[in-house]
Coordinates of N, CA and C in Angstrom, one line a residue:
X1 N 22.7 3.8 2.0 CA 23.0 4.1 2.8 C 22.6 4.4 3.9
X2 N 21.1 4.4 4.4 CA 20.4 4.3 5.8 C 20.9 3.2 6.3
X3 N 21.0 2.0 6.0 CA 21.6 0.9 6.4 C 23.2 1.2 7.1
X4 N 23.8 1.6 6.5 CA 25.3 2.3 7.1 C 25.4 2.9 8.3
X5 N 24.2 4.1 8.1 CA 24.0 5.1 9.2 C 23.8 4.5 10.0
X6 N 22.5 3.6 10.0 CA 22.0 2.8 11.1 C 23.1 1.9 12.0
X7 N 23.8 1.4 11.1 CA 25.2 0.5 11.6 C 25.7 1.2 12.3
X8 N 26.3 2.3 11.8 CA 27.0 3.6 12.5 C 26.4 3.9 13.9
X9 N 25.1 4.0 14.2 CA 24.2 4.1 15.1 C 24.4 3.2 16.3
X10 N 24.1 2.1 15.6 CA 24.4 0.8 16.8 C 25.9 0.5 17.4
X11 N 26.7 0.7 16.1 CA 28.0 0.2 16.6 C 28.7 1.6 17.9
X12 N 28.4 2.8 17.4 CA 28.9 3.6 18.3 C 28.2 3.7 19.8
X13 N 26.7 3.3 19.8 CA 26.0 3.1 20.8 C 26.5 1.7 21.5
X14 N 27.0 0.9 21.4 CA 27.3 -0.3 21.2 C 29.0 -0.1 22.7
X15 N 29.9 0.2 21.2 CA 30.8 0.9 22.3 C 30.5 2.0 23.1
X16 N 30.0 2.7 23.2 CA 29.5 3.8 24.6 C 29.5 3.0 25.1
X17 N 28.1 2.0 25.4 CA 27.8 1.4 26.5 C 28.9 0.4 27.1
X18 N 30.0 -0.1 26.2 CA 30.3 -0.7 26.8 C 31.6 -0.1 27.5
X19 N 32.1 1.2 27.3 CA 33.2 1.9 27.6 C 32.2 2.3 29.2
X20 N 31.5 3.2 28.6 CA 30.8 3.6 29.7 C 30.5 2.9 30.8
X21 N 29.8 2.2 30.7 CA 29.7 1.1 31.7 C 31.1 0.4 32.5
X22 N 31.9 0.0 31.6 CA 33.2 -0.1 32.2 C 34.0 0.6 33.1
X23 N 33.8 2.1 32.5 CA 34.4 3.4 33.8 C 33.9 3.4 34.8
X24 N 32.4 3.1 34.8 CA 31.2 3.6 35.7 C 31.7 2.4 37.1
X25 N 31.7 1.7 36.5 CA 31.9 -0.4 37.4 C 33.6 0.1 38.1
X26 N 34.6 0.6 37.2 CA 35.7 1.1 37.9 C 35.6 1.8 39.1
X27 N 34.6 3.0 38.9 CA 34.8 4.0 40.0 C 33.7 3.6 40.8
X28 N 33.2 2.6 40.8 CA 32.4 2.0 41.9 C 31.0 2.4 41.6
X29 N 30.5 2.8 40.4 CA 28.4 2.9 40.3 C 28.2 1.5 40.4
X30 N 27.5 1.0 41.6 CA 27.0 0.3 41.6 C 25.5 0.1 41.6
X31 N 24.6 -1.2 41.9 CA 23.7 -1.1 42.3 C 22.9 -1.4 40.8
X32 N 22.1 -2.1 40.7 CA 20.8 -2.4 39.8 C 20.5 -1.1 38.9
X33 N 19.8 -0.4 39.5 CA 19.1 0.7 39.3 C 20.0 2.1 39.0
X34 N 21.5 2.1 39.7 CA 22.7 3.0 38.4 C 22.9 2.4 37.6
X35 N 23.0 1.3 37.5 CA 23.5 0.6 36.1 C 22.1 1.1 35.2
X36 N 21.4 0.7 35.4 CA 20.4 0.9 34.1 C 20.3 2.5 34.2
X37 N 20.2 3.2 34.9 CA 20.3 4.8 34.6 C 21.5 5.1 33.8
X38 N 22.4 4.2 33.9 CA 24.0 4.4 32.8 C 23.7 4.4 31.4
X39 N 22.8 3.2 31.4 CA 22.5 2.7 30.3 C 21.4 3.5 29.5
X40 N 20.3 3.6 30.4 CA 19.2 4.5 29.6 C 19.6 6.2 29.1
X41 N 20.7 7.1 30.4 CA 21.1 8.0 29.7 C 21.6 7.5 28.5
X42 N 23.0 7.0 28.1 CA 23.6 6.7 27.1 C 22.7 6.5 25.9
X43 N 21.9 5.8 25.8 CA 20.7 5.2 25.2 C 20.2 6.2 24.5
X44 N 19.8 7.5 25.2 CA 18.8 8.6 24.9 C 19.9 9.4 24.8
X45 N 21.1 9.7 25.0 CA 22.1 10.8 24.5 C 23.3 10.7 23.1
X46 N 23.4 9.1 23.3 CA 24.2 9.0 22.0 C 23.9 9.4 20.7
X47 N 22.6 8.2 20.5 CA 22.3 8.3 18.9 C 21.7 9.8 18.2
X48 N 21.2 10.6 19.1 CA 21.1 12.1 18.6 C 22.4 13.0 18.6
X49 N 23.7 12.4 19.4 CA 24.4 12.9 19.3 C 25.6 12.8 18.3
X50 N 25.2 11.4 17.6 CA 26.1 10.9 16.1 C 25.4 11.8 15.5
X51 N 23.8 11.5 15.3 CA 23.4 12.1 14.1 C 23.7 13.6 14.0
X52 N 23.6 14.6 15.1 CA 24.0 16.1 14.9 C 25.3 15.8 14.5
X53 N 26.1 14.9 14.9 CA 27.8 15.1 14.4 C 27.7 14.9 13.0
X54 N 27.0 14.1 12.6 CA 27.0 13.9 11.2 C 26.7 14.8 10.4
X55 N 25.4 15.2 10.9 CA 24.6 16.4 10.1 C 25.6 17.9 9.9
X56 N 26.3 18.3 10.9 CA 27.0 19.2 11.2 C 28.2 19.0 10.2
X57 N 29.1 18.1 10.5 CA 29.9 17.5 9.2 C 30.0 17.5 8.5
X58 N 29.0 17.3 7.9 CA 28.2 17.2 6.3 C 27.8 18.7 5.8
X59 N 27.1 19.5 6.4 CA 26.5 20.7 6.1 C 27.3 22.1 6.4
X60 N 28.3 22.3 7.5 CA 29.0 22.8 7.6 C 30.1 23.2 7.8
X61 N 30.7 24.3 7.5 CA 32.2 24.2 7.8 C 33.2 24.6 9.1
X62 N 32.0 24.0 10.1 CA 32.5 24.3 11.4 C 34.1 23.2 11.5
X63 N 35.1 23.5 12.2 CA 35.9 22.6 12.5 C 35.1 21.3 13.2
X64 N 35.7 20.0 13.0 CA 34.8 19.1 13.8 C 36.0 19.2 14.9
X65 N 36.8 19.6 15.7 CA 36.9 19.7 16.8 C 35.7 20.4 17.7
X66 N 35.5 21.6 17.0 CA 34.4 22.4 17.3 C 32.8 21.4 17.8
X67 N 32.7 20.9 16.7 CA 31.2 20.2 16.7 C 31.5 19.2 18.0
X68 N 32.6 18.3 18.3 CA 32.7 17.4 19.0 C 32.8 17.8 20.5
X69 N 33.5 19.4 20.6 CA 33.4 19.9 22.2 C 32.1 20.5 22.2
X70 N 31.2 21.1 21.4 CA 29.8 21.2 21.3 C 29.3 20.4 22.1
X71 N 28.9 19.5 21.4 CA 28.2 18.2 21.5 C 28.6 17.1 22.6
X72 N 29.9 17.1 23.3 CA 30.4 16.8 24.0 C 30.1 17.1 25.7
X73 N 30.2 18.1 25.6 CA 29.9 19.5 26.9 C 28.2 19.3 27.0
X74 N 27.4 19.1 26.0 CA 26.2 19.2 26.1 C 25.5 17.5 26.6
X75 N 26.6 16.9 26.1 CA 26.0 15.4 26.7 C 26.6 15.6 28.4
X76 N 27.3 15.7 28.8 CA 28.4 15.9 30.1 C 27.1 16.6 30.5
X77 N 26.8 17.6 30.3 CA 26.3 18.6 31.6 C 24.4 17.7 31.2
X78 N 23.9 17.2 30.4 CA 22.7 16.0 30.6 C 22.9 14.9 31.5
X79 N 24.1 14.3 31.2 CA 24.1 13.3 32.0 C 24.4 13.4 33.3
X80 N 25.3 14.8 33.3 CA 25.4 14.9 35.1 C 24.5 15.4 35.8
X81 N 23.3 16.0 35.3 CA 21.6 16.3 35.4 C 21.1 15.1 36.0
X82 N 21.2 14.0 35.1 CA 20.2 12.8 35.1 C 20.9 12.1 36.2
X83 N 22.4 12.1 36.4 CA 22.8 11.5 37.5 C 22.7 12.1 38.9
X84 N 22.9 13.7 38.6 CA 22.5 14.1 40.2 C 21.1 13.7 40.3
X85 N 20.1 13.8 39.9 CA 18.7 13.8 40.2 C 18.4 12.6 40.5
X86 N 19.1 11.3 39.6 CA 18.3 9.9 39.4 C 18.9 8.8 40.4
X87 N 20.1 9.4 40.5 CA 21.4 8.2 40.6 C 21.0 8.1 42.3
X88 N 21.4 6.9 42.3 CA 21.4 6.3 44.2 C 22.6 6.1 44.8
X89 N 23.6 5.8 43.8 CA 25.0 5.5 44.5 C 25.7 6.6 43.8
X90 N 25.8 7.2 43.1 CA 26.9 8.4 42.3 C 27.1 9.3 43.3
X91 N 28.1 9.5 43.6 CA 28.4 10.7 44.7 C 28.6 11.7 44.3
X92 N 29.6 11.7 42.8 CA 29.8 13.0 42.0 C 29.4 12.8 40.5
X93 N 28.4 13.1 40.3 CA 27.7 12.7 39.2 C 28.6 13.4 38.1
X94 N 29.0 14.7 38.3 CA 29.8 15.5 36.9 C 30.4 15.0 36.7
X95 N 31.8 14.7 37.6 CA 32.7 13.9 37.8 C 32.9 12.6 37.2
X96 N 31.9 11.6 37.4 CA 31.7 11.0 36.5 C 31.0 11.0 35.3
X97 N 30.3 12.0 34.8 CA 30.0 12.1 33.8 C 31.0 12.5 33.1
X98 N 32.0 13.3 33.4 CA 33.2 14.0 32.6 C 34.1 13.1 32.4
X99 N 34.8 11.9 33.1 CA 35.3 10.7 33.2 C 34.7 9.6 32.3
X100 N 33.4 9.4 32.3 CA 33.0 8.4 31.7 C 33.1 9.1 30.0
X101 N 32.4 10.1 30.0 CA 32.4 10.6 28.4 C 33.9 10.7 27.8
X102 N 34.7 11.3 28.5 CA 36.1 11.6 28.2 C 36.5 10.3 27.9
X103 N 36.9 9.1 29.1 CA 37.4 7.6 28.3 C 36.9 7.2 27.2
X104 N 35.3 7.2 27.4 CA 34.7 6.5 26.1 C 35.0 7.2 24.5
X105 N 35.1 8.6 24.7 CA 35.3 9.6 23.4 C 36.7 8.9 22.7
X106 N 37.9 8.7 24.0 CA 39.3 8.9 23.7 C 39.3 7.0 23.2
X107 N 38.5 6.4 24.2 CA 38.8 4.8 23.8 C 37.8 4.2 22.4
X108 N 36.9 5.0 21.9 CA 36.3 5.0 21.0 C 37.4 5.1 20.1
X109 N 38.1 6.2 19.9 CA 39.1 6.8 18.7 C 40.4 5.7 18.8
X110 N 40.6 5.4 19.8 CA 41.6 4.4 19.6 C 40.9 2.8 18.8
X111 N 40.0 2.7 19.0 CA 39.4 1.2 18.7 C 39.3 2.0 17.4
X112 N 38.4 2.7 16.8 CA 38.4 3.0 15.6 C 39.8 2.9 14.5
X113 N 41.1 3.6 15.5 CA 42.3 3.7 14.5 C 42.4 2.1 14.2
X114 N 42.7 1.3 15.5 CA 43.4 -0.3 15.4 C 42.2 -0.6 14.4
X115 N 41.1 -0.5 14.4 CA 40.0 -1.6 13.3 C 40.3 -1.3 12.0

């Protein structure tokens, strides 16, 4: 069980990094510093969100859509502020955060449905 959950965390983080980095590069986030920032922000937000989602889904009667909306909104706000205060080339940090997270979420759903 623990190994399965650990693999879930790793796969989720890997896909999130791939999708969000692709989105950010597509929208002209450039520079080594900002690319590293995108990676670090996702490394620090993705595992807690996946873990919390898993716990809430198993232990509450909340609809899955509510859990996802609350968690993704929190991530968007956190990432947006990180980009706003620390990024060098991200001109619209909250729009990048919203777009990258929406792209990552829906691309992840599509990927999981294909696999």
